[in-house]
Structures are given as C-alpha cells and as structure tokens.
Amino acid sequence: FKWLKSSALLEYPIAVTNLGFAYGTGIGTEINYVEALKWYKKAAKKDNEVAIFNIGTYYHYGYGVQKDLNKAIEWYLKAAKKGYALANFNIGILYYRGDFGKINDKNDYKTSLDYFSKCSEKNEASCIYMIGLQYERGLAVKEDKKKAFSWYLKASEGNDQMAFSKIGDFYAFGVLDGEKNYKKAIKYYLKAHDLGDSDASYSLGWIYSNGAGGIEKDINKAYEYYKIASKKGEVKATYN
C-alpha cells in the first residue's frame, strides 16, 4: 500500500486509480470512501475510464457522497463514451428498475433497451441477459419467448448466472413448446447454482424433493439445496 500511495503521489495514472480502489475496498488500508473518491477524481482528470465509471457508482449508491442519480448518470455517460460497457449497463438498469423515476417519475423500458443494446455490442453478458428479459416480458418490444431464450443462451456463453437460471426455467416449465424437460433444467440450474444463484438452488431443491419429471426423488439432496438457497436469502426455501 505504501508503494502504491507513493506511486500515486507521483501521478502514475494506473497507481492513482488503484489507490482509489484500495481505499474503496479496504485493500491494505481501512475503507475510506471519501479518500477513494478523491483519488478517482484525480484519475478521471487523466481520462481513466475505470475511475470515471467508479465515480458514477459512488454517486449512484451514495458512497462517500450524498446519493445523486443525476450526477451518477453524468459520470456513467462519460465512461460509456469511452466504450466502458458496464456504464451503459448501469444506466440501463436505472431506467429499467425505475430508480431514475425519482427524477423523471417513470420506468423507461425503451431507453433501458437502448443502453442494454449498446453494451451488448461489447459482449457484456449482463446486458445480453437484460435484453432477453425485456423480450420475455414484452417491455418496449413485442413479447417473444423464442427471442428471449436466444438472448439467454447468448448471455450464458458469457457465464451469466441469471441466464443459466432462466434457461433452466424455460426447460422446467416447457416455456417454448409445452414440454417440460427436467434433465436439461437441472443441467442449467446447476451451472447457475455453482455461480451463487439462489433461485437455481431453490429450483434444484424443488425438483429433487418432488421427483419431478421422472427425476429420482432425493430428500437429502433437496434439503442441501434448500439450505443453501435459504442462506442466500431465498425465503421460499425456508419453508421447505
């Protein structure tokens, strides 16, 4: 940490950004969001896209400053112009969830889709997943389960845990053709479970506890998956 700080004081660009990260995460020192933001702003003056994006997250979540979604958007847009994919994702999420509604008083799914599409061009799996979700739910586009599934498959290539879980759902519920396929569902739920997805853990517990679709009933396996899901905050698992 001392070496890093010395390098940052000499204004080596990477060191300046990394010192902000160290203060923000508590690596080698105590967490200090105010100090982290100070160093990120120094790095931003050198056009470091990571620092610019991180400043956006600080205003987004109120780390070391008062939460300000307008300022968060400003910094995200600066990072997005430099091609930083996650900046487009975060802007998209603000519009999708209606967090930005505190400013414009509505969810804006068309705008969220625009930003998700921009970062999908950089093969950002989380953005690709969200495009699939908008097609599944018919948000700013015509509802299309097949297109949604196609986007989820593409997102899964980037190891997106929610995409794996969604693909599992499509097979478990027979979304596309009405035919439930629990063997394929398990395959994808396991991938999502291994990445920490609580919904997938719960779904695995349900399949094994019910012996769904001819899968051999296994109460011990079911209990273990329910327990894991419960620890991750999946309320339904607590009652099984």
PDB file of C-alpha atoms in Angstrom:
ATOM      1  CA  PHE A   1       0.000   0.000   0.000  1.00  0.00           C
ATOM      2  CA  LYS A   2       2.836   2.408   0.836  1.00  0.00           C
ATOM      3  CA  TRP A   3       4.417   1.730  -2.568  1.00  0.00           C
ATOM      4  CA  LEU A   4       1.069   2.241  -4.260  1.00  0.00           C
ATOM      5  CA  LYS A   5       0.474   5.530  -2.493  1.00  0.00           C
ATOM      6  CA  SER A   6       3.985   6.734  -3.322  1.00  0.00           C
ATOM      7  CA  SER A   7       3.400   5.914  -6.990  1.00  0.00           C
ATOM      8  CA  ALA A   8       0.015   7.666  -6.912  1.00  0.00           C
ATOM      9  CA  LEU A   9       1.600  10.771  -5.404  1.00  0.00           C
ATOM     10  CA  LEU A  10       3.965  10.762  -8.378  1.00  0.00           C
ATOM     11  CA  GLU A  11       0.774  10.723 -10.512  1.00  0.00           C
ATOM     12  CA  TYR A  12       1.326   7.439 -12.298  1.00  0.00           C
ATOM     13  CA  PRO A  13      -2.161   7.017 -13.868  1.00  0.00           C
ATOM     14  CA  ILE A  14      -2.712   3.345 -13.005  1.00  0.00           C
ATOM     15  CA  ALA A  15      -1.452   3.871  -9.464  1.00  0.00           C
ATOM     16  CA  VAL A  16      -3.831   6.794  -8.941  1.00  0.00           C
ATOM     17  CA  THR A  17      -6.817   4.658  -9.987  1.00  0.00           C
ATOM     18  CA  ASN A  18      -5.636   1.658  -7.983  1.00  0.00           C
ATOM     19  CA  LEU A  19      -5.185   3.781  -4.871  1.00  0.00           C
ATOM     20  CA  GLY A  20      -8.819   4.849  -5.182  1.00  0.00           C
ATOM     21  CA  PHE A  21      -9.755   1.188  -5.485  1.00  0.00           C
ATOM     22  CA  ALA A  22      -7.661   0.301  -2.419  1.00  0.00           C
ATOM     23  CA  TYR A  23      -9.402   2.938  -0.307  1.00  0.00           C
ATOM     24  CA  GLY A  24     -12.800   1.921  -1.655  1.00  0.00           C
ATOM     25  CA  THR A  25     -12.356  -1.781  -0.920  1.00  0.00           C
ATOM     26  CA  GLY A  26     -10.085  -1.719   2.129  1.00  0.00           C
ATOM     27  CA  ILE A  27      -7.126  -3.403   0.460  1.00  0.00           C
ATOM     28  CA  GLY A  28      -4.040  -2.616   2.522  1.00  0.00           C
ATOM     29  CA  THR A  29      -5.867   0.061   4.471  1.00  0.00           C
ATOM     30  CA  GLU A  30      -9.201   0.853   6.082  1.00  0.00           C
ATOM     31  CA  ILE A  31     -12.153   1.589   3.797  1.00  0.00           C
ATOM     32  CA  ASN A  32     -12.430   5.324   3.209  1.00  0.00           C
ATOM     33  CA  TYR A  33     -14.931   6.248   0.506  1.00  0.00           C
ATOM     34  CA  VAL A  34     -14.178   9.963   0.701  1.00  0.00           C
ATOM     35  CA  GLU A  35     -10.486   9.323   0.088  1.00  0.00           C
ATOM     36  CA  ALA A  36     -11.298   6.812  -2.649  1.00  0.00           C
ATOM     37  CA  LEU A  37     -13.470   9.341  -4.452  1.00  0.00           C
ATOM     38  CA  LYS A  38     -10.723  11.947  -4.206  1.00  0.00           C
ATOM     39  CA  TRP A  39      -8.250   9.665  -5.979  1.00  0.00           C
ATOM     40  CA  TYR A  40     -10.780   8.508  -8.546  1.00  0.00           C
ATOM     41  CA  LYS A  41     -11.425  12.132  -9.447  1.00  0.00           C
ATOM     42  CA  LYS A  42      -7.689  12.672  -9.883  1.00  0.00           C
ATOM     43  CA  ALA A  43      -7.578   9.658 -12.200  1.00  0.00           C
ATOM     44  CA  ALA A  44     -10.646  10.899 -14.059  1.00  0.00           C
ATOM     45  CA  LYS A  45      -8.783  14.057 -14.965  1.00  0.00           C
ATOM     46  CA  LYS A  46      -6.342  11.743 -16.765  1.00  0.00           C
ATOM     47  CA  ASP A  47      -9.316  10.226 -18.644  1.00  0.00           C
ATOM     48  CA  ASN A  48      -9.148   6.859 -16.875  1.00  0.00           C
ATOM     49  CA  GLU A  49     -12.433   5.152 -17.850  1.00  0.00           C
ATOM     50  CA  VAL A  50     -12.470   2.830 -14.824  1.00  0.00           C
ATOM     51  CA  ALA A  51     -12.138   5.768 -12.447  1.00  0.00           C
ATOM     52  CA  ILE A  52     -14.827   7.690 -14.314  1.00  0.00           C
ATOM     53  CA  PHE A  53     -17.192   4.725 -14.069  1.00  0.00           C
ATOM     54  CA  ASN A  54     -16.431   4.198 -10.374  1.00  0.00           C
ATOM     55  CA  ILE A  55     -17.218   7.829  -9.609  1.00  0.00           C
ATOM     56  CA  GLY A  56     -20.605   7.167 -11.174  1.00  0.00           C
ATOM     57  CA  THR A  57     -21.157   4.212  -8.854  1.00  0.00           C
ATOM     58  CA  TYR A  58     -20.252   6.346  -5.832  1.00  0.00           C
ATOM     59  CA  TYR A  59     -22.929   8.893  -6.705  1.00  0.00           C
ATOM     60  CA  HIS A  60     -25.313   6.072  -7.650  1.00  0.00           C
ATOM     61  CA  TYR A  61     -25.092   4.354  -4.261  1.00  0.00           C
ATOM     62  CA  GLY A  62     -24.022   7.261  -2.064  1.00  0.00           C
ATOM     63  CA  TYR A  63     -20.506   6.095  -1.189  1.00  0.00           C
ATOM     64  CA  GLY A  64     -18.695   8.986   0.483  1.00  0.00           C
ATOM     65  CA  VAL A  65     -21.141  11.486  -1.025  1.00  0.00           C
ATOM     66  CA  GLN A  66     -24.859  12.143  -0.975  1.00  0.00           C
ATOM     67  CA  LYS A  67     -26.650   9.832  -3.409  1.00  0.00           C
ATOM     68  CA  ASP A  68     -27.278  11.754  -6.626  1.00  0.00           C
ATOM     69  CA  LEU A  69     -28.646   9.885  -9.651  1.00  0.00           C
ATOM     70  CA  ASN A  70     -28.238  12.882 -11.930  1.00  0.00           C
ATOM     71  CA  LYS A  71     -24.513  13.013 -11.212  1.00  0.00           C
ATOM     72  CA  ALA A  72     -24.287   9.236 -11.459  1.00  0.00           C
ATOM     73  CA  ILE A  73     -25.769   9.388 -14.959  1.00  0.00           C
ATOM     74  CA  GLU A  74     -23.350  12.158 -15.946  1.00  0.00           C
ATOM     75  CA  TRP A  75     -20.329  10.098 -14.949  1.00  0.00           C
ATOM     76  CA  TYR A  76     -21.715   6.894 -16.443  1.00  0.00           C
ATOM     77  CA  LEU A  77     -22.267   8.695 -19.748  1.00  0.00           C
ATOM     78  CA  LYS A  78     -18.665   9.899 -19.719  1.00  0.00           C
ATOM     79  CA  ALA A  79     -17.476   6.324 -19.160  1.00  0.00           C
ATOM     80  CA  ALA A  80     -19.873   4.999 -21.800  1.00  0.00           C
ATOM     81  CA  LYS A  81     -18.488   7.432 -24.377  1.00  0.00           C
ATOM     82  CA  LYS A  82     -15.104   5.858 -23.746  1.00  0.00           C
ATOM     83  CA  GLY A  83     -16.570   2.448 -24.512  1.00  0.00           C
ATOM     84  CA  TYR A  84     -16.905   1.183 -20.943  1.00  0.00           C
ATOM     85  CA  ALA A  85     -19.698  -1.381 -21.292  1.00  0.00           C
ATOM     86  CA  LEU A  86     -20.749  -1.571 -17.651  1.00  0.00           C
ATOM     87  CA  ALA A  87     -21.538   2.145 -17.701  1.00  0.00           C
ATOM     88  CA  ASN A  88     -24.227   1.511 -20.307  1.00  0.00           C
ATOM     89  CA  PHE A  89     -25.486  -1.393 -18.230  1.00  0.00           C
ATOM     90  CA  ASN A  90     -25.826   0.721 -15.085  1.00  0.00           C
ATOM     91  CA  ILE A  91     -27.653   3.468 -16.966  1.00  0.00           C
ATOM     92  CA  GLY A  92     -29.963   0.858 -18.445  1.00  0.00           C
ATOM     93  CA  ILE A  93     -30.680  -0.598 -15.009  1.00  0.00           C
ATOM     94  CA  LEU A  94     -31.569   2.834 -13.632  1.00  0.00           C
ATOM     95  CA  TYR A  95     -34.209   3.256 -16.327  1.00  0.00           C
ATOM     96  CA  TYR A  96     -35.376  -0.376 -16.208  1.00  0.00           C
ATOM     97  CA  ARG A  97     -35.923  -0.544 -12.456  1.00  0.00           C
ATOM     98  CA  GLY A  98     -37.409   2.901 -12.196  1.00  0.00           C
ATOM     99  CA  ASP A  99     -34.645   4.057  -9.863  1.00  0.00           C
ATOM    100  CA  PHE A 100     -34.354   7.004 -12.178  1.00  0.00           C
ATOM    101  CA  GLY A 101     -38.054   7.538 -11.567  1.00  0.00           C
ATOM    102  CA  LYS A 102     -37.053   9.713  -8.654  1.00  0.00           C
ATOM    103  CA  ILE A 103     -36.157  12.174 -11.370  1.00  0.00           C
ATOM    104  CA  ASN A 104     -38.488  11.504 -14.308  1.00  0.00           C
ATOM    105  CA  ASP A 105     -41.246   9.658 -12.415  1.00  0.00           C
ATOM    106  CA  LYS A 106     -41.496   6.597 -14.671  1.00  0.00           C
ATOM    107  CA  ASN A 107     -39.883   3.394 -15.814  1.00  0.00           C
ATOM    108  CA  ASP A 108     -38.460   3.834 -19.281  1.00  0.00           C
ATOM    109  CA  TYR A 109     -38.030   0.419 -20.865  1.00  0.00           C
ATOM    110  CA  LYS A 110     -37.311   1.807 -24.321  1.00  0.00           C
ATOM    111  CA  THR A 111     -34.354   3.781 -23.012  1.00  0.00           C
ATOM    112  CA  SER A 112     -33.141   0.861 -20.910  1.00  0.00           C
ATOM    113  CA  LEU A 113     -33.216  -1.371 -24.005  1.00  0.00           C
ATOM    114  CA  ASP A 114     -31.196   1.205 -25.933  1.00  0.00           C
ATOM    115  CA  TYR A 115     -28.446   1.139 -23.328  1.00  0.00           C
ATOM    116  CA  PHE A 116     -28.500  -2.637 -22.929  1.00  0.00           C
ATOM    117  CA  SER A 117     -28.174  -2.943 -26.707  1.00  0.00           C
ATOM    118  CA  LYS A 118     -25.155  -0.636 -26.717  1.00  0.00           C
ATOM    119  CA  CYS A 119     -23.253  -2.686 -24.168  1.00  0.00           C
ATOM    120  CA  SER A 120     -24.360  -5.987 -25.715  1.00  0.00           C
ATOM    121  CA  GLU A 121     -22.231  -4.950 -28.693  1.00  0.00           C
ATOM    122  CA  LYS A 122     -19.256  -5.306 -26.330  1.00  0.00           C
ATOM    123  CA  ASN A 123     -20.474  -8.844 -25.459  1.00  0.00           C
ATOM    124  CA  GLU A 124     -21.288  -7.815 -21.888  1.00  0.00           C
ATOM    125  CA  ALA A 125     -23.264 -10.833 -20.653  1.00  0.00           C
ATOM    126  CA  SER A 126     -25.339  -8.900 -18.111  1.00  0.00           C
ATOM    127  CA  CYS A 127     -26.622  -6.584 -20.858  1.00  0.00           C
ATOM    128  CA  ILE A 128     -27.389  -9.502 -23.159  1.00  0.00           C
ATOM    129  CA  TYR A 129     -29.363 -11.119 -20.324  1.00  0.00           C
ATOM    130  CA  MET A 130     -31.409  -7.963 -19.774  1.00  0.00           C
ATOM    131  CA  ILE A 131     -32.332  -7.799 -23.461  1.00  0.00           C
ATOM    132  CA  GLY A 132     -33.627 -11.347 -23.107  1.00  0.00           C
ATOM    133  CA  LEU A 133     -35.638 -10.328 -20.059  1.00  0.00           C
ATOM    134  CA  GLN A 134     -37.268  -7.455 -21.913  1.00  0.00           C
ATOM    135  CA  TYR A 135     -38.263  -9.795 -24.742  1.00  0.00           C
ATOM    136  CA  GLU A 136     -39.607 -12.349 -22.276  1.00  0.00           C
ATOM    137  CA  ARG A 137     -41.751  -9.744 -20.533  1.00  0.00           C
ATOM    138  CA  GLY A 138     -42.651  -7.696 -23.597  1.00  0.00           C
ATOM    139  CA  LEU A 139     -41.129  -4.484 -22.287  1.00  0.00           C
ATOM    140  CA  ALA A 140     -40.703  -1.890 -25.077  1.00  0.00           C
ATOM    141  CA  VAL A 141     -40.731  -4.817 -27.543  1.00  0.00           C
ATOM    142  CA  LYS A 142     -43.283  -7.383 -28.610  1.00  0.00           C
ATOM    143  CA  GLU A 143     -43.227 -10.314 -26.185  1.00  0.00           C
ATOM    144  CA  ASP A 144     -41.225 -13.094 -27.813  1.00  0.00           C
ATOM    145  CA  LYS A 145     -40.196 -16.130 -25.745  1.00  0.00           C
ATOM    146  CA  LYS A 146     -38.071 -17.603 -28.545  1.00  0.00           C
ATOM    147  CA  LYS A 147     -36.057 -14.407 -28.913  1.00  0.00           C
ATOM    148  CA  ALA A 148     -35.754 -14.197 -25.135  1.00  0.00           C
ATOM    149  CA  PHE A 149     -34.414 -17.753 -24.994  1.00  0.00           C
ATOM    150  CA  SER A 150     -31.938 -16.961 -27.775  1.00  0.00           C
ATOM    151  CA  TRP A 151     -30.629 -13.953 -25.839  1.00  0.00           C
ATOM    152  CA  TYR A 152     -30.387 -16.016 -22.641  1.00  0.00           C
ATOM    153  CA  LEU A 153     -28.336 -18.641 -24.479  1.00  0.00           C
ATOM    154  CA  LYS A 154     -26.018 -15.921 -25.749  1.00  0.00           C
ATOM    155  CA  ALA A 155     -25.675 -14.471 -22.229  1.00  0.00           C
ATOM    156  CA  SER A 156     -24.875 -17.935 -20.870  1.00  0.00           C
ATOM    157  CA  GLU A 157     -21.851 -18.020 -23.181  1.00  0.00           C
ATOM    158  CA  GLY A 158     -20.541 -15.187 -21.021  1.00  0.00           C
ATOM    159  CA  ASN A 159     -21.181 -17.264 -17.880  1.00  0.00           C
ATOM    160  CA  ASP A 160     -24.085 -15.138 -16.668  1.00  0.00           C
ATOM    161  CA  GLN A 161     -25.657 -16.902 -13.689  1.00  0.00           C
ATOM    162  CA  MET A 162     -29.125 -15.427 -14.192  1.00  0.00           C
ATOM    163  CA  ALA A 163     -29.093 -16.532 -17.817  1.00  0.00           C
ATOM    164  CA  PHE A 164     -28.316 -20.108 -16.764  1.00  0.00           C
ATOM    165  CA  SER A 165     -31.177 -19.958 -14.264  1.00  0.00           C
ATOM    166  CA  LYS A 166     -33.607 -18.581 -16.867  1.00  0.00           C
ATOM    167  CA  ILE A 167     -32.679 -21.295 -19.364  1.00  0.00           C
ATOM    168  CA  GLY A 168     -33.345 -23.806 -16.592  1.00  0.00           C
ATOM    169  CA  ASP A 169     -36.771 -22.228 -16.058  1.00  0.00           C
ATOM    170  CA  PHE A 170     -37.591 -22.445 -19.757  1.00  0.00           C
ATOM    171  CA  TYR A 171     -36.874 -26.184 -19.748  1.00  0.00           C
ATOM    172  CA  ALA A 172     -38.530 -26.845 -16.362  1.00  0.00           C
ATOM    173  CA  PHE A 173     -41.762 -25.098 -17.327  1.00  0.00           C
ATOM    174  CA  GLY A 174     -41.809 -26.040 -21.005  1.00  0.00           C
ATOM    175  CA  VAL A 175     -41.986 -22.387 -21.966  1.00  0.00           C
ATOM    176  CA  LEU A 176     -41.195 -22.814 -25.655  1.00  0.00           C
ATOM    177  CA  ASP A 177     -43.013 -25.986 -26.644  1.00  0.00           C
ATOM    178  CA  GLY A 178     -45.034 -27.011 -23.589  1.00  0.00           C
ATOM    179  CA  GLU A 179     -42.729 -29.990 -22.996  1.00  0.00           C
ATOM    180  CA  LYS A 180     -41.058 -29.959 -19.570  1.00  0.00           C
ATOM    181  CA  ASN A 181     -37.501 -31.267 -19.588  1.00  0.00           C
ATOM    182  CA  TYR A 182     -36.161 -31.514 -16.048  1.00  0.00           C
ATOM    183  CA  LYS A 183     -32.907 -33.196 -17.051  1.00  0.00           C
ATOM    184  CA  LYS A 184     -31.944 -30.187 -19.146  1.00  0.00           C
ATOM    185  CA  ALA A 185     -33.313 -27.869 -16.480  1.00  0.00           C
ATOM    186  CA  ILE A 186     -31.054 -29.461 -13.868  1.00  0.00           C
ATOM    187  CA  LYS A 187     -28.039 -29.040 -16.154  1.00  0.00           C
ATOM    188  CA  TYR A 188     -28.550 -25.287 -16.342  1.00  0.00           C
ATOM    189  CA  TYR A 189     -29.731 -24.842 -12.772  1.00  0.00           C
ATOM    190  CA  LEU A 190     -26.505 -26.497 -11.610  1.00  0.00           C
ATOM    191  CA  LYS A 191     -24.448 -24.002 -13.610  1.00  0.00           C
ATOM    192  CA  ALA A 192     -26.381 -21.121 -12.048  1.00  0.00           C
ATOM    193  CA  HIS A 193     -26.208 -22.696  -8.577  1.00  0.00           C
ATOM    194  CA  ASP A 194     -22.422 -23.037  -8.847  1.00  0.00           C
ATOM    195  CA  LEU A 195     -22.236 -19.319  -9.591  1.00  0.00           C
ATOM    196  CA  GLY A 196     -24.290 -18.488  -6.495  1.00  0.00           C
ATOM    197  CA  ASP A 197     -27.815 -18.092  -7.875  1.00  0.00           C
ATOM    198  CA  SER A 198     -30.305 -18.696  -5.037  1.00  0.00           C
ATOM    199  CA  ASP A 199     -33.293 -19.170  -7.383  1.00  0.00           C
ATOM    200  CA  ALA A 200     -31.472 -22.023  -9.093  1.00  0.00           C
ATOM    201  CA  SER A 201     -30.586 -23.587  -5.746  1.00  0.00           C
ATOM    202  CA  TYR A 202     -34.251 -23.466  -4.739  1.00  0.00           C
ATOM    203  CA  SER A 203     -35.367 -24.923  -8.075  1.00  0.00           C
ATOM    204  CA  LEU A 204     -32.956 -27.834  -7.696  1.00  0.00           C
ATOM    205  CA  GLY A 205     -34.326 -28.447  -4.207  1.00  0.00           C
ATOM    206  CA  TRP A 206     -37.876 -28.443  -5.549  1.00  0.00           C
ATOM    207  CA  ILE A 207     -37.095 -30.880  -8.370  1.00  0.00           C
ATOM    208  CA  TYR A 208     -35.385 -33.366  -6.067  1.00  0.00           C
ATOM    209  CA  SER A 209     -37.959 -33.046  -3.272  1.00  0.00           C
ATOM    210  CA  ASN A 210     -40.821 -33.757  -5.705  1.00  0.00           C
ATOM    211  CA  GLY A 211     -39.110 -36.214  -8.021  1.00  0.00           C
ATOM    212  CA  ALA A 212     -40.312 -34.000 -10.858  1.00  0.00           C
ATOM    213  CA  GLY A 213     -40.456 -35.320 -14.384  1.00  0.00           C
ATOM    214  CA  GLY A 214     -39.194 -38.752 -13.512  1.00  0.00           C
ATOM    215  CA  ILE A 215     -36.080 -37.441 -11.746  1.00  0.00           C
ATOM    216  CA  GLU A 216     -35.296 -39.734  -8.838  1.00  0.00           C
ATOM    217  CA  LYS A 217     -36.625 -38.249  -5.617  1.00  0.00           C
ATOM    218  CA  ASP A 218     -33.791 -37.411  -3.230  1.00  0.00           C
ATOM    219  CA  ILE A 219     -34.771 -35.722   0.026  1.00  0.00           C
ATOM    220  CA  ASN A 220     -31.170 -35.351   1.162  1.00  0.00           C
ATOM    221  CA  LYS A 221     -30.174 -33.512  -1.995  1.00  0.00           C
ATOM    222  CA  ALA A 222     -33.310 -31.415  -1.808  1.00  0.00           C
ATOM    223  CA  TYR A 223     -32.556 -30.445   1.786  1.00  0.00           C
ATOM    224  CA  GLU A 224     -28.999 -29.383   0.911  1.00  0.00           C
ATOM    225  CA  TYR A 225     -30.156 -27.215  -1.987  1.00  0.00           C
ATOM    226  CA  TYR A 226     -32.947 -25.662   0.092  1.00  0.00           C
ATOM    227  CA  LYS A 227     -30.491 -24.946   2.892  1.00  0.00           C
ATOM    228  CA  ILE A 228     -28.091 -23.209   0.517  1.00  0.00           C
ATOM    229  CA  ALA A 229     -30.924 -21.204  -1.038  1.00  0.00           C
ATOM    230  CA  SER A 230     -32.193 -20.184   2.390  1.00  0.00           C
ATOM    231  CA  LYS A 231     -28.745 -18.967   3.470  1.00  0.00           C
ATOM    232  CA  LYS A 232     -28.668 -16.785   0.359  1.00  0.00           C
ATOM    233  CA  GLY A 233     -31.969 -15.196   1.351  1.00  0.00           C
ATOM    234  CA  GLU A 234     -34.410 -17.277  -0.690  1.00  0.00           C
ATOM    235  CA  VAL A 235     -37.472 -17.074   1.594  1.00  0.00           C
ATOM    236  CA  LYS A 236     -39.372 -19.907  -0.114  1.00  0.00           C
ATOM    237  CA  ALA A 237     -36.597 -22.363   0.727  1.00  0.00           C
ATOM    238  CA  THR A 238     -37.019 -21.723   4.459  1.00  0.00           C
ATOM    239  CA  TYR A 239     -40.482 -23.288   4.416  1.00  0.00           C
ATOM    240  CA  ASN A 240     -39.465 -26.465   2.610  1.00  0.00           C
TER     241      ASN A 240
END
